[in-house]
Amino acid sequence: MFPSQNENLQIMSHAVIGFPGLEENEKAIAGLADAGVRLIELQVPFSDPVADGHTLVNACYEALKHGGSVRATLDLAQRVCKNHPEVTFVLMSYLNPLYRYGLEKLFEAAAAAGIQGMIVPDWPVEEIEPWLPKLDELGLAPILMVTPNTALQRVARIARASRGMIYVVSRMGVTGHETQWGEKFQRYIAEIRKHSDLPLAVGFGVRTIDDLSALQGKAEVAAFCSQYIEWQRDDGSEVAAKRMKSLIKSMGAN
Amino acid sequence: MIRSDNGYFGEFGGRFVPEILLPALTELEDLFFGLRDDPEFWQEYLTLTQEFSGRPTPLTPLRRLSKKLGGAQIWLKREDLNHSGAHKVNNVLGQGLLVQRMGKQRVIAETGAGQHGLATAIMAARLGLDATIYMGAEDIERQYSNVFWMRQLGSSVVGVTTGAQTLKEALDEALRDWAASVETTHYVLGTACGPAPFPELVSYFQSVISDEIKQQSMQQMGRLPDEIVACVGGGSNAMGAFGAFLENPEVTLVGVEAGGISLEDGQHSIRLSQDTGETGIAQGYKTLFLQNDDGQLGDTHSIAAGLDYVGVSPILAYLSQQGRVIPDSATDDEVTEAFSLLMKTEGIIPALESSHGLAGGFKRARQMKPEQNLVINLSGRGDKDIFTVARAFPQPEWTGFLQREAQRSSEILKQKGAH
């Protein structure tokens, strides 16, 4: 289940399939679920992830060496969706691995595995629209991205094609750097709300408890991804899950 | 020139980019569509290439070599005589005119062999723009002389250390920079690839090559050539050499890809000619990519850094599918042989990229008749390849010189450090 509009902020976290390894992914996801995370992106690693910063680029590179692939992601999805019914899993991928697998076959397989949404950064709204009937039939929600420089007319079009949530790219650039959450950002959020009742997931630059506090009451979901992958990389999945747990606790205390 | 159908050429092309890049691409497209049919704009562009880059470049007959091979008369379109030493400068000067109209103050570029980076650095210096050039760390090692000159010209050259550290990764990194800087920065894409409108826009500026070949062959041969041969990396020099001839079906067009060491995965960069490339969508566009069953883009190899690319122009993928362009390939060994043959017989030093066109062209010329004419696009000169060529033809005196020069350089550095 995706959150509804105006629900309290919750964290969406991340797994790059194959990073640091396929078995470790399963444990890491269990750790995240145990920490209270209710939204998790399963990222298919890709050789050329152009919307990602260095943390995720390097994680993709490692993941491909350790067996990460579309098939591995679908296999894992089947297990984690069954083991963690309280968590909503979202497939995140660049277009080519999905295209190569066969889009229709992929959508069916993803929905059958229990995946509920899909984020594909290099798949523009014009190309998604023809697939909407199929995706709606499968209950697979395309979560499209809006960026600070997206024209208003286009925001409306993206909002119409989005299901589940709208992914709000917080600032210009790629994943993994800092972001400012001032008045300009709030006006940007307010503009998107005019076009949609869907909950907003804010991503790119959510790295600290301060970022999360700043987003409380402004968005329903914060994509806490690169920082989590850095914890996982530097200190292992167990420590990363513990940090996530205390982060979620301190969010509740705010 | 060929026109896209809403960014597509048959099934290839399109614009598959993160949302953040879209406004800059539509801005560029609107500007380009507004200018491309304006004769005054084309004249402004031609004047710039004449004043700054030495156009038109000559069409040189290879009399001795043609006789030696015993087939068609071979002609070289001398893009090596451009300022900066390659055809890359045509596209860059054209995009420079667009940058000025957009009022952007910074440019970025990806580069493989460094020729496009060098041309961009030259344009940036001339127009007073900031320039950042992304180049694979592997390619930096292979083409250091170009890196040296880009830095001397005031550009910042950033080595890309992800993946195989070649052109594909440099392009990824340039796109990442652009995602953060798109409002103030123009991305000078160097080849006829990437998201629309780049394939069409780059081919438009490069078509000056085939316009000239057409005029020159009427003057020098009295008719159009029978065949035109060009090497194919991303495809910009090939699209330049072929563009104006697409309306002349009697002229055979041949694109020569990098056959590398062998047909094994990772040992070549053949996407068109051997069913090695598969349709995919990456780096902003749909084309034939070298990729595995999981859709991961593959590793490539060529002796020529500028041909070492995993995708290919969507226009060439389409023309090759239609049978209008005949794809061929040349191995590293065939290339060094053709390189050496041209130098020793005609006194011209070709780039290793362009030597693929030579290898493919010489092979075809041998099968043709002496009254036929074959034009090879010599897209660049070989000065930049001095280190690679020295490795292909190893000589102790060169190694000795490098050791002495390294010694001298470090002594100069030490003295400077002491002051």
XYZ file of C-alpha atoms in Angstrom:
673
model
C 0.000 0.000 0.000
C 1.172 3.462 -0.813
C 0.533 6.143 1.825
C -2.372 8.557 1.442
C -2.043 12.281 1.116
C -1.132 14.087 4.366
C -0.014 10.969 6.192
C 3.041 11.384 8.410
C 6.371 11.332 6.627
C 7.773 7.850 6.135
C 11.075 6.619 4.782
C 11.520 4.797 1.489
C 14.790 2.909 1.470
C 16.761 1.043 -1.090
C 18.427 -2.148 -2.196
C 20.715 -2.464 -5.213
C 20.252 -6.069 -6.224
C 23.633 -7.808 -6.058
C 25.191 -5.191 -3.776
C 26.979 -6.181 -1.692
C 25.660 -9.633 -2.687
C 22.413 -11.421 -3.473
C 22.172 -13.239 -0.110
C 23.084 -10.106 1.773
C 20.264 -8.232 -0.032
C 17.704 -10.522 1.539
C 19.109 -10.016 5.039
C 19.406 -6.278 4.518
C 15.779 -6.045 3.435
C 14.691 -8.041 6.495
C 16.719 -5.595 8.599
C 14.988 -2.617 6.991
C 11.542 -4.163 7.485
C 12.407 -4.845 11.126
C 13.587 -1.239 11.521
C 10.131 -0.086 10.469
C 10.703 0.795 6.823
C 7.483 0.243 4.870
C 8.603 1.270 1.362
C 11.650 -0.256 -0.329
C 13.011 0.290 -3.826
C 14.577 -2.748 -5.457
C 17.081 -1.341 -7.951
C 18.106 -3.422 -10.945
C 21.793 -2.595 -11.359
C 22.740 -1.037 -14.685
C 26.045 -0.458 -16.466
C 25.191 3.184 -17.287
C 23.054 4.720 -14.530
C 23.017 8.327 -15.740
C 20.674 9.761 -13.089
C 22.707 8.396 -10.180
C 25.640 9.884 -8.315
C 28.834 8.032 -7.504
C 27.523 6.050 -4.526
C 24.886 4.283 -6.602
C 27.051 4.125 -9.742
C 29.693 2.215 -7.799
C 27.065 0.058 -6.089
C 25.658 -0.846 -9.533
C 29.122 -1.717 -10.771
C 29.739 -4.004 -7.768
C 26.244 -5.483 -8.003
C 26.758 -6.523 -11.630
C 29.898 -8.393 -10.613
C 27.910 -10.226 -7.931
C 25.057 -11.508 -10.060
C 22.678 -8.546 -10.043
C 20.258 -8.634 -13.002
C 16.584 -8.303 -13.907
C 16.038 -12.013 -13.294
C 17.841 -11.893 -9.943
C 15.690 -8.896 -8.977
C 12.454 -10.686 -9.872
C 13.561 -13.817 -7.970
C 14.402 -11.780 -4.908
C 11.196 -9.768 -5.211
C 9.135 -12.925 -5.113
C 10.700 -13.943 -1.805
C 10.812 -10.576 -0.051
C 7.264 -9.622 -1.083
C 6.039 -12.871 0.486
C 8.207 -12.599 3.611
C 7.413 -8.948 4.294
C 3.757 -8.341 3.377
C 3.787 -5.154 5.508
C 6.327 -3.593 3.094
C 5.497 -2.076 -0.304
C 8.165 -2.958 -2.841
C 8.917 -0.716 -5.804
C 11.014 -1.778 -8.774
C 13.615 0.821 -9.729
C 15.478 0.364 -12.982
C 16.847 2.123 -16.018
C 14.883 1.315 -19.119
C 17.287 -0.888 -21.080
C 17.398 -3.973 -18.820
C 13.578 -3.963 -18.735
C 13.316 -3.348 -22.474
C 15.707 -6.195 -23.169
C 13.680 -8.518 -20.934
C 10.549 -7.498 -22.840
C 8.417 -4.750 -21.288
C 5.084 -6.560 -21.241
C 6.622 -9.781 -19.920
C 8.507 -7.776 -17.307
C 5.394 -5.930 -16.081
C 3.540 -9.207 -15.712
C 6.436 -10.881 -13.919
C 6.938 -7.921 -11.577
C 3.245 -7.772 -10.670
C 3.141 -11.554 -10.165
C 6.127 -11.305 -7.819
C 4.207 -8.802 -5.695
C 5.906 -5.585 -6.764
C 3.465 -2.672 -6.517
C 5.237 0.229 -8.194
C 7.922 1.132 -10.655
C 10.438 3.984 -10.962
C 12.288 4.244 -14.299
C 14.191 7.544 -14.522
C 14.916 7.442 -18.263
C 11.387 6.472 -19.310
C 9.547 9.677 -20.276
C 5.829 10.191 -19.785
C 5.135 10.096 -23.554
C 6.471 6.547 -23.716
C 4.677 5.429 -20.539
C 1.212 6.649 -21.494
C 0.486 3.873 -24.026
C 1.247 1.305 -21.297
C -1.109 2.768 -18.678
C -4.087 0.449 -19.371
C -1.835 -2.589 -19.025
C -0.156 -1.259 -15.875
C -3.523 -0.390 -14.310
C -4.844 -3.844 -15.084
C -1.805 -5.364 -13.354
C -1.932 -2.953 -10.419
C 1.639 -1.890 -11.080
C 1.965 1.817 -10.318
C 4.241 3.921 -12.539
C 5.842 6.481 -10.201
C 6.981 9.320 -12.436
C 9.478 12.009 -11.626
C 8.939 15.750 -11.506
C 11.994 18.013 -11.393
C 12.400 21.672 -10.400
C 12.692 22.716 -14.058
C 9.678 20.745 -15.329
C 7.227 23.056 -17.117
C 3.816 23.392 -15.419
C 1.891 21.861 -18.324
C 4.179 18.907 -18.197
C 3.758 18.566 -14.426
C 0.035 18.164 -15.120
C 0.685 15.485 -17.744
C 3.109 13.630 -15.468
C 0.630 13.841 -12.600
C -2.099 12.307 -14.792
C 0.120 9.370 -15.764
C 1.448 8.734 -12.241
C -0.027 6.145 -9.914
C 0.706 5.440 -6.251
C 3.025 8.407 -5.685
C 4.785 11.177 -7.533
C 8.557 11.218 -7.177
C 9.682 14.758 -6.567
C 13.315 15.303 -7.504
C 14.302 17.847 -4.890
C 16.949 19.705 -6.845
C 19.023 19.778 -10.026
C 21.711 17.111 -10.376
C 22.059 13.422 -9.588
C 21.484 11.382 -6.412
C 23.728 11.567 -3.378
C 24.415 15.245 -2.665
C 22.997 17.805 -0.203
C 19.777 19.727 -0.757
C 18.217 22.913 0.636
C 14.625 22.747 1.893
C 13.748 26.443 2.031
C 10.869 28.515 0.719
C 11.716 27.863 -2.906
C 11.372 24.150 -2.305
C 8.050 24.626 -0.528
C 6.635 26.647 -3.415
C 7.745 23.878 -5.743
C 5.922 21.244 -3.651
C 2.811 23.403 -3.463
C 2.798 23.741 -7.262
C 2.858 19.971 -7.724
C 0.036 19.506 -5.185
C -2.176 21.659 -7.379
C -2.043 18.947 -10.039
C -2.424 15.812 -7.977
C -3.846 14.260 -4.826
C -1.200 11.559 -4.878
C 1.294 11.417 -2.004
C 4.687 12.930 -2.805
C 7.951 11.065 -2.427
C 10.892 13.436 -2.214
C 14.257 12.154 -3.321
C 17.804 13.341 -4.095
C 19.679 14.710 -1.105
C 17.794 13.237 1.861
C 20.747 12.287 4.042
C 20.225 13.343 7.668
C 17.631 13.557 10.462
C 17.583 17.307 9.776
C 16.548 16.670 6.183
C 13.790 14.372 7.435
C 12.568 16.906 9.993
C 12.493 19.559 7.287
C 10.323 17.332 5.104
C 7.863 16.419 7.887
C 4.461 17.848 6.989
C 5.596 18.731 3.469
C 5.815 15.322 1.855
C 4.537 11.845 2.677
C 7.663 9.931 1.698
C 11.387 10.657 1.889
C 13.637 8.537 -0.334
C 16.588 7.784 1.937
C 18.790 5.884 -0.484
C 22.390 6.935 -1.186
C 23.139 7.526 2.519
C 21.730 4.109 3.429
C 23.807 2.443 0.654
C 26.899 4.234 2.027
C 26.176 2.845 5.519
C 25.723 -0.581 4.007
C 28.954 -0.256 2.028
C 31.071 1.077 4.898
C 29.680 -0.747 7.943
C 27.580 -3.632 6.627
C 23.846 -4.224 6.396
C 23.301 -4.958 10.100
C 24.765 -1.665 11.281
C 22.941 0.135 8.469
C 19.615 -1.356 9.646
C 20.340 -0.303 13.240
C 20.993 3.260 12.128
C 17.784 3.196 10.114
C 15.911 2.024 13.206
C 17.188 4.858 15.350
C 16.505 7.320 12.543
C 12.879 6.181 12.368
C 12.630 6.370 16.174
C 13.878 9.930 16.244
C 11.447 10.842 13.434
C 8.611 9.588 15.656
C 9.949 11.659 18.575
C 9.858 14.852 16.532
C 19.684 15.853 -45.305
C 17.650 13.205 -43.594
C 14.943 14.451 -41.210
C 13.625 12.651 -38.186
C 10.014 11.784 -37.588
C 9.543 13.404 -34.194
C 13.083 12.450 -33.175
C 12.918 8.951 -34.686
C 14.604 7.400 -37.713
C 12.514 4.295 -38.309
C 12.499 2.592 -34.924
C 15.730 4.265 -33.756
C 16.407 7.550 -32.005
C 13.983 9.193 -29.605
C 14.652 10.991 -26.351
C 14.963 8.790 -23.281
C 16.463 11.043 -20.652
C 15.863 11.807 -16.996
C 13.100 14.412 -16.748
C 15.582 17.045 -15.580
C 17.318 17.190 -18.984
C 14.165 17.532 -21.011
C 13.736 21.339 -20.954
C 17.269 21.889 -22.278
C 16.720 19.400 -25.102
C 13.452 20.977 -26.185
C 15.017 24.453 -25.966
C 17.861 23.262 -28.183
C 15.471 21.567 -30.584
C 13.270 24.651 -30.913
C 16.318 26.798 -31.598
C 17.728 24.320 -34.127
C 14.433 23.797 -35.958
C 14.062 27.572 -36.228
C 17.512 27.965 -37.801
C 18.200 24.943 -39.942
C 16.268 26.096 -43.000
C 17.515 29.669 -42.751
C 20.086 30.205 -45.559
C 21.573 33.117 -43.625
C 22.328 30.898 -40.663
C 23.986 28.303 -42.893
C 26.035 31.062 -44.513
C 27.068 32.376 -41.086
C 28.205 28.842 -40.252
C 30.098 28.419 -43.550
C 31.854 31.743 -43.116
C 32.935 30.759 -39.621
C 34.352 27.433 -40.830
C 36.181 29.239 -43.652
C 37.642 31.968 -41.482
C 38.550 29.801 -38.544
C 38.958 26.217 -39.674
C 40.243 26.389 -43.234
C 37.175 25.094 -45.090
C 36.618 23.931 -47.719
C 39.016 21.062 -47.128
C 40.573 19.604 -50.285
C 39.618 16.423 -52.116
C 43.017 14.833 -52.742
C 43.584 12.220 -55.468
C 45.834 9.331 -54.388
C 47.479 8.736 -57.766
C 50.397 6.548 -56.697
C 48.380 4.431 -54.293
C 45.465 3.941 -56.719
C 47.904 2.706 -59.353
C 49.619 0.434 -56.862
C 46.326 -1.177 -55.778
C 45.230 -1.456 -59.417
C 41.524 -0.697 -58.895
C 39.386 2.424 -58.593
C 40.779 5.943 -58.367
C 40.953 6.719 -54.654
C 40.346 10.227 -53.314
C 40.647 11.483 -49.762
C 38.352 14.114 -48.282
C 40.854 15.957 -46.151
C 39.052 16.597 -42.854
C 42.478 16.092 -41.262
C 43.332 19.573 -42.535
C 40.713 21.236 -40.350
C 41.965 23.397 -37.521
C 42.284 21.006 -34.535
C 43.051 18.177 -36.940
C 39.690 16.496 -37.387
C 36.118 16.873 -38.629
C 34.960 17.282 -35.010
C 35.488 21.027 -35.181
C 32.669 21.429 -37.772
C 30.006 20.341 -35.301
C 31.602 22.251 -32.438
C 31.721 25.546 -34.345
C 28.068 25.076 -35.305
C 27.063 24.381 -31.720
C 29.123 27.411 -30.676
C 26.751 29.565 -32.742
C 23.824 27.988 -30.867
C 25.483 28.543 -27.475
C 25.890 32.219 -28.277
C 22.207 32.474 -29.189
C 21.183 30.718 -25.959
C 23.469 32.979 -23.947
C 24.968 30.132 -21.918
C 28.423 30.725 -20.437
C 29.627 27.197 -19.852
C 30.018 24.146 -22.081
C 30.694 20.501 -21.291
C 31.659 17.678 -23.611
C 32.525 14.000 -23.625
C 35.491 12.851 -25.636
C 37.023 9.530 -26.687
C 40.112 10.179 -28.770
C 40.190 13.730 -27.465
C 39.525 15.328 -30.875
C 36.036 16.450 -29.914
C 37.310 17.615 -26.527
C 40.104 19.534 -28.212
C 37.704 21.138 -30.681
C 35.399 22.102 -27.797
C 38.321 23.555 -25.828
C 39.271 25.610 -28.890
C 35.728 26.886 -29.372
C 35.401 27.715 -25.665
C 38.665 29.639 -25.676
C 37.610 31.605 -28.759
C 34.168 32.470 -27.370
C 35.347 33.054 -23.793
C 33.331 30.192 -22.267
C 34.176 27.899 -19.363
C 34.668 24.335 -20.536
C 34.764 20.995 -18.736
C 35.698 17.948 -20.792
C 34.908 14.416 -19.571
C 37.252 11.712 -20.771
C 37.671 8.077 -19.727
C 40.819 7.550 -17.650
C 41.837 4.811 -20.081
C 41.460 7.186 -23.040
C 43.456 9.874 -21.223
C 46.368 7.460 -21.149
C 45.911 6.632 -24.826
C 45.540 10.217 -26.071
C 47.567 12.270 -23.642
C 48.726 14.843 -26.175
C 45.120 15.975 -26.688
C 44.616 16.170 -22.916
C 47.731 18.306 -22.655
C 46.442 20.773 -25.269
C 42.907 20.921 -23.853
C 44.371 21.955 -20.494
C 46.722 24.479 -22.090
C 43.690 25.977 -23.851
C 42.116 26.589 -20.458
C 39.635 23.729 -20.300
C 39.305 21.502 -17.318
C 39.680 17.819 -18.238
C 38.031 15.376 -15.841
C 39.155 11.746 -15.939
C 36.263 9.292 -15.564
C 37.163 6.215 -13.566
C 33.911 4.232 -13.587
C 33.423 1.035 -15.631
C 35.755 0.491 -18.565
C 36.860 4.149 -18.340
C 36.302 4.950 -22.026
C 33.864 6.984 -24.127
C 30.646 5.402 -22.814
C 31.501 6.319 -19.234
C 32.596 9.817 -20.284
C 29.176 10.339 -21.895
C 27.392 9.109 -18.734
C 29.412 11.528 -16.631
C 28.749 14.464 -18.952
C 25.013 13.730 -18.649
C 25.349 13.747 -14.828
C 27.101 17.108 -14.901
C 24.411 18.435 -17.225
C 21.635 17.293 -14.887
C 23.046 19.662 -12.262
C 24.074 22.517 -14.541
C 21.575 22.441 -17.372
C 20.242 25.946 -16.785
C 23.603 27.602 -17.391
C 25.475 24.982 -19.389
C 25.263 23.634 -22.919
C 26.256 20.045 -23.542
C 28.274 19.969 -26.775
C 27.586 16.370 -27.737
C 30.314 15.276 -30.134
C 28.695 12.688 -32.316
C 25.456 11.835 -34.103
C 24.163 9.908 -31.070
C 22.344 10.674 -27.840
C 18.849 12.054 -27.316
C 17.014 14.042 -30.005
C 17.834 16.547 -31.410
C 21.559 15.699 -31.202
C 21.768 13.014 -33.935
C 20.006 15.305 -36.386
C 21.768 18.468 -35.255
C 25.288 17.012 -35.394
C 24.584 15.455 -38.820
C 23.310 18.818 -40.048
C 26.537 20.639 -39.219
C 28.721 17.769 -40.448
C 26.858 17.628 -43.775
C 29.171 20.437 -44.897
C 31.594 17.574 -45.670
C 29.333 15.855 -48.214
C 28.182 19.172 -49.688
C 31.813 19.874 -50.489
C 32.537 16.337 -51.748
C 29.638 16.722 -54.151
C 30.862 20.023 -55.581
C 34.484 18.942 -55.670
C 33.782 15.617 -57.384
C 31.775 17.382 -60.084
C 34.752 19.698 -60.642
C 37.551 17.171 -60.258
C 35.993 13.920 -61.577
C 33.295 15.441 -63.730
C 30.645 13.345 -61.970
C 29.623 11.948 -58.601
C 31.863 9.299 -57.028
C 30.818 5.636 -57.217
C 31.467 4.951 -53.562
C 32.045 6.879 -50.353
C 33.705 5.193 -47.392
C 33.930 6.501 -43.828
C 34.851 5.017 -40.467
C 32.031 4.674 -37.931
C 32.423 5.256 -34.203
C 29.454 7.282 -33.032
C 28.921 8.109 -36.687
C 29.405 11.862 -37.070
C 32.052 11.826 -39.797
C 30.153 9.100 -41.662
C 26.895 11.064 -41.487
C 28.869 14.116 -42.630
C 30.326 12.280 -45.614
C 27.051 10.506 -46.529
C 24.429 13.170 -45.800
C 24.184 14.982 -49.124
C 24.404 11.684 -51.061
C 21.346 10.093 -49.493
C 19.403 11.563 -52.413
C 21.748 9.876 -54.917
C 21.028 6.123 -54.761
C 23.696 5.436 -57.411
C 26.400 6.419 -54.900
C 27.303 3.484 -52.643
C 27.859 4.449 -48.998
C 30.062 2.263 -46.809
C 30.642 2.615 -43.049
C 33.659 0.847 -41.547
C 33.495 -0.122 -37.881
C 36.301 -1.146 -35.541
C 36.910 -4.896 -35.868
C 39.478 -4.706 -33.039
C 41.289 -7.916 -32.146
C 38.530 -10.465 -32.761
C 34.761 -10.938 -32.806
C 34.744 -12.083 -29.179
C 32.806 -9.941 -26.705
C 34.814 -6.945 -25.535
C 37.424 -7.247 -28.311
C 35.763 -5.083 -30.969
C 33.269 -2.248 -31.489
C 31.151 -3.713 -34.304
C 27.494 -2.853 -33.884
C 26.167 -2.797 -37.437
C 27.915 -5.281 -39.650
C 27.877 -8.626 -37.842
C 24.566 -8.855 -35.986
C 26.598 -8.118 -32.865
C 24.522 -5.068 -31.865
C 21.028 -5.479 -30.395
C 18.315 -2.857 -30.166
C 18.436 -1.114 -26.823
C 17.597 2.153 -25.094
C 20.392 3.837 -23.166
C 22.399 7.053 -22.974
C 19.257 8.897 -24.005
C 18.347 7.114 -27.245
C 17.346 3.922 -28.966
C 19.830 2.240 -31.268
C 21.902 -0.909 -31.770
C 24.061 -1.374 -28.685
C 26.611 -4.009 -27.778
C 24.929 -5.512 -24.746
C 24.332 -8.768 -22.907
C 21.072 -10.680 -22.372
C 20.366 -8.622 -19.252
C 20.570 -5.345 -21.179
C 23.899 -4.306 -19.655
C 25.996 -2.359 -22.138
C 29.129 -4.273 -23.122
C 32.820 -3.514 -23.190
C 34.413 -2.495 -26.456
C 37.876 -2.429 -27.912
C 39.608 -0.663 -30.740
C 43.145 0.466 -31.396
C 41.453 3.822 -32.098
C 40.017 5.452 -28.976
C 37.531 7.392 -31.096
C 35.799 4.273 -32.444
C 35.641 2.485 -29.130
C 31.940 3.121 -28.507
C 29.121 0.798 -27.523
C 26.259 2.444 -29.443
C 25.981 3.971 -32.890
C 24.128 6.835 -34.506
C 20.419 5.969 -34.717
C 20.486 7.425 -38.235
C 23.181 4.963 -39.310
C 21.393 2.092 -37.564
C 18.327 2.982 -39.616
C 20.175 3.517 -42.923
C 22.012 0.256 -42.453
C 18.765 -1.581 -41.684
C 17.301 -0.064 -44.879
C 20.315 -1.246 -46.888
C 21.258 2.324 -47.861
C 24.533 2.213 -45.920
C 26.675 -0.909 -46.241
C 28.402 -1.759 -42.966
C 31.883 -3.239 -42.965
C 34.698 -3.552 -40.423
C 38.495 -3.528 -40.227
C 40.678 -5.204 -37.603
C 43.432 -3.447 -35.634
C 46.043 -5.164 -37.808
C 44.390 -4.203 -41.098
C 44.210 -0.666 -39.779
C 47.896 -0.287 -38.930
C 48.742 -1.745 -42.345
C 46.524 0.780 -44.164
C 47.906 3.563 -41.953
C 51.456 2.682 -42.926
C 50.597 2.236 -46.611
C 49.042 5.713 -46.875
C 51.962 7.375 -45.113
C 54.651 5.724 -47.184
C 52.867 6.000 -50.558
C 51.195 9.404 -50.303
C 52.917 11.317 -47.500
C 49.758 11.762 -45.418
C 49.621 10.868 -41.703
C 46.092 9.613 -40.927
C 44.394 9.197 -37.542
C 43.920 5.582 -36.486
C 40.146 6.169 -36.487
C 40.214 7.322 -40.114
C 42.576 4.468 -40.995
C 39.604 2.145 -40.549
C 38.010 3.960 -43.473
C 41.286 3.565 -45.383
C 41.482 -0.182 -44.702
C 37.860 -0.703 -45.758
C 38.208 1.624 -48.748
C 41.454 0.112 -50.060
C 39.872 -3.357 -49.926
C 36.888 -2.188 -51.978
C 38.977 -0.118 -54.429
C 40.962 -3.226 -55.362
C 37.739 -4.886 -56.567
C 36.692 -1.854 -58.627
C 37.626 -0.648 -62.128
C 40.182 2.119 -62.852
C 37.477 4.354 -64.349
C 35.546 4.253 -61.063
C 36.022 6.712 -58.199
C 36.021 5.987 -54.502
C 36.182 8.725 -51.868
C 37.404 7.966 -48.345
C 36.653 10.490 -45.633
C 39.963 11.108 -43.882
C 38.286 12.351 -40.740
C 41.433 13.255 -38.807
C 45.196 13.451 -38.774
C 47.459 11.060 -36.932
C 49.765 13.338 -34.913
C 47.760 12.602 -31.773
C 48.414 8.855 -32.200
C 52.192 9.117 -31.932
C 52.342 7.029 -28.731
C 49.889 4.361 -29.941
C 51.629 4.083 -33.304
C 55.011 3.910 -31.609
C 53.671 0.905 -29.697
C 52.358 -0.707 -32.884
C 55.795 -0.265 -34.523
C 58.185 -0.559 -31.533
C 61.659 0.962 -31.926
C 64.416 1.165 -29.289
C 65.351 4.757 -30.193
C 61.823 5.978 -29.326
C 61.955 4.264 -25.923
C 65.398 5.764 -25.313
C 64.106 9.224 -26.184
C 61.094 8.875 -23.858
C 63.399 7.906 -20.980
C 65.673 10.898 -21.570
C 62.672 13.228 -21.927
C 61.115 11.903 -18.698
C 64.420 12.565 -16.965
C 64.578 16.132 -18.331
C 60.956 16.858 -17.371
C 61.425 15.718 -13.789
C 64.631 17.747 -13.452
C 62.778 20.881 -14.624
C 59.990 20.155 -12.128
C 62.545 19.715 -9.324
C 64.287 22.996 -10.169
C 60.962 24.828 -10.241
C 60.003 23.239 -6.931
C 63.315 24.399 -5.393
C 62.670 28.045 -6.236
